[in-house]
PDB file of C-alpha atoms in Angstrom:
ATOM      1  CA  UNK A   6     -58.506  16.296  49.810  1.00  0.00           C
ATOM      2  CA  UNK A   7     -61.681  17.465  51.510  1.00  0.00           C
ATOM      3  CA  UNK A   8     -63.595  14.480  51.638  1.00  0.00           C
ATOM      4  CA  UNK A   9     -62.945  11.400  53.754  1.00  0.00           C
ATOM      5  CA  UNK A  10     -61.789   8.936  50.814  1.00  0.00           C
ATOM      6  CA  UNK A  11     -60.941   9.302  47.100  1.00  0.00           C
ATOM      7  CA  UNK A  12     -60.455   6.777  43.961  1.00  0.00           C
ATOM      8  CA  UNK A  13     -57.453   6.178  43.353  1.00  0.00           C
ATOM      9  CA  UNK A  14     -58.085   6.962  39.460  1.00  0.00           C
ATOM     10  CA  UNK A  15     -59.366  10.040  40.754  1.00  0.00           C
ATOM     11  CA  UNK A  16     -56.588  10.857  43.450  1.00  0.00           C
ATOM     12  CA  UNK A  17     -53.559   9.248  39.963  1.00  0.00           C
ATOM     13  CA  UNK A  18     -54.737  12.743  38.239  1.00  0.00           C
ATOM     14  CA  UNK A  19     -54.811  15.236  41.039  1.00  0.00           C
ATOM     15  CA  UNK A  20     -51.510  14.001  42.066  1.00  0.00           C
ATOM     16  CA  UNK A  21     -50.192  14.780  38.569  1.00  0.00           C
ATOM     17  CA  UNK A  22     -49.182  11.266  38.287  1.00  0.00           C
ATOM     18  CA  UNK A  23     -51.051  10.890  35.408  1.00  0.00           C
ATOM     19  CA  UNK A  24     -52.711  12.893  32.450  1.00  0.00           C
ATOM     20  CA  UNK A  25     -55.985  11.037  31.957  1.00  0.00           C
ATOM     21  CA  UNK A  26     -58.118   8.346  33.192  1.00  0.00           C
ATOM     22  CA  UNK A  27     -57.331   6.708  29.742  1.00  0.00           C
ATOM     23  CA  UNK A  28     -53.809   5.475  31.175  1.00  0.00           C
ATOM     24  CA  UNK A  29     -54.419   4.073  34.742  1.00  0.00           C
ATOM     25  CA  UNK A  30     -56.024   0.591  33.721  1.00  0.00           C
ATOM     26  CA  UNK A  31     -52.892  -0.194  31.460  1.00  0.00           C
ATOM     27  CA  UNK A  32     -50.888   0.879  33.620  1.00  0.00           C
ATOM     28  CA  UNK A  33     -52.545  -1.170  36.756  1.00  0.00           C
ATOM     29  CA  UNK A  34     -52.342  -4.365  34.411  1.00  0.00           C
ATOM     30  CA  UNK A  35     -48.550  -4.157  34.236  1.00  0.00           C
ATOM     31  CA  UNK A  36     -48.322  -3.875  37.788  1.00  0.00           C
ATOM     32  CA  UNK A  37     -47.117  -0.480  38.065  1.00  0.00           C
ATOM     33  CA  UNK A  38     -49.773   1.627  40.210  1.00  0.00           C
ATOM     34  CA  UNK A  39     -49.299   0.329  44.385  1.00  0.00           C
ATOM     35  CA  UNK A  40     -50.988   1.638  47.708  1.00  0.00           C
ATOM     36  CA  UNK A  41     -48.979   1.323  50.640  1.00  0.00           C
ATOM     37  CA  UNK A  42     -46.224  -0.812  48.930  1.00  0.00           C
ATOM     38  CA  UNK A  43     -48.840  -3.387  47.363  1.00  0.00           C
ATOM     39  CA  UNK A  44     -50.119  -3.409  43.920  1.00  0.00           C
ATOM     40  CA  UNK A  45     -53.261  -2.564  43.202  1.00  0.00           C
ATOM     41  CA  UNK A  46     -55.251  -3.215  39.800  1.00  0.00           C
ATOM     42  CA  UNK A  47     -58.477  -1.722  41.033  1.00  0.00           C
ATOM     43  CA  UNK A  48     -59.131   1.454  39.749  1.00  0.00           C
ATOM     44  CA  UNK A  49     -61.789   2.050  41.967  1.00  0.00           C
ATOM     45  CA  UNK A  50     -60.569   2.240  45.380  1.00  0.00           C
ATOM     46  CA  UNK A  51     -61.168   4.004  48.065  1.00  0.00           C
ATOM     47  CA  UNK A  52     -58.264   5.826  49.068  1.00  0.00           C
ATOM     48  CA  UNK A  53     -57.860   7.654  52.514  1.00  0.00           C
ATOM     49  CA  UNK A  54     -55.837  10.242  54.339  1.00  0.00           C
ATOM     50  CA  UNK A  55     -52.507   8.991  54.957  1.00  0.00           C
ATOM     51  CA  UNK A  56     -52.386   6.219  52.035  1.00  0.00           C
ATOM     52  CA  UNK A  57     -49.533   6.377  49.845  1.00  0.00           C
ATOM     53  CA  UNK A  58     -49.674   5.799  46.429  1.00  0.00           C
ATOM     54  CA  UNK A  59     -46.590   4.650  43.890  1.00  0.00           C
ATOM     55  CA  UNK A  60     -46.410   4.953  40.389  1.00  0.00           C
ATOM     56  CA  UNK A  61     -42.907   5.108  38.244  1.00  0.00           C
ATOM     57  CA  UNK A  62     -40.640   5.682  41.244  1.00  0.00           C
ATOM     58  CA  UNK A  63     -42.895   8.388  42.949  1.00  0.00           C
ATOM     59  CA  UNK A  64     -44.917   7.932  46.166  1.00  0.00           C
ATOM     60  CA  UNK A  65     -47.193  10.350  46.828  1.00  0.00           C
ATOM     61  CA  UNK A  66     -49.143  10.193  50.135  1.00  0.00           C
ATOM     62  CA  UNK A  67     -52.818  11.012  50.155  1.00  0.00           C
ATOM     63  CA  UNK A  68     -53.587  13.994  52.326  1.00  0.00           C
TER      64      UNK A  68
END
């Protein structure tokens, strides 16, 4: 990451967590996207370094 915050739409696709923007609001609705162990249903936030991200058993921390 080379700027000082991200989406978290955005950061869902670089991490390979997803395939396209297309599938993070459904899943957000059923509660399955979380930053830092709380679930989030904003698509839109600002992520920073050292946030970490969860999505069907992986946790990926933003870097």
């Amino acid at each position: 990451m080379r700027e000082d915050s991200i989406r978290l739409g955005q950061f869902l696709k670089l991490a390979d967590l997803i395939d396209n923007g297309a599938e993070v609001k459904p899943l957000m609705i059923q509660g399955e996207v979380a930053v830092n162990g709380e679930v989030e249903t904003r698509r839109g936030r600002q992520l920073a370094k050292g946030d970490v991200v969860t999505l069907g058993g992986e946790a990926v921390r933003v870097s």
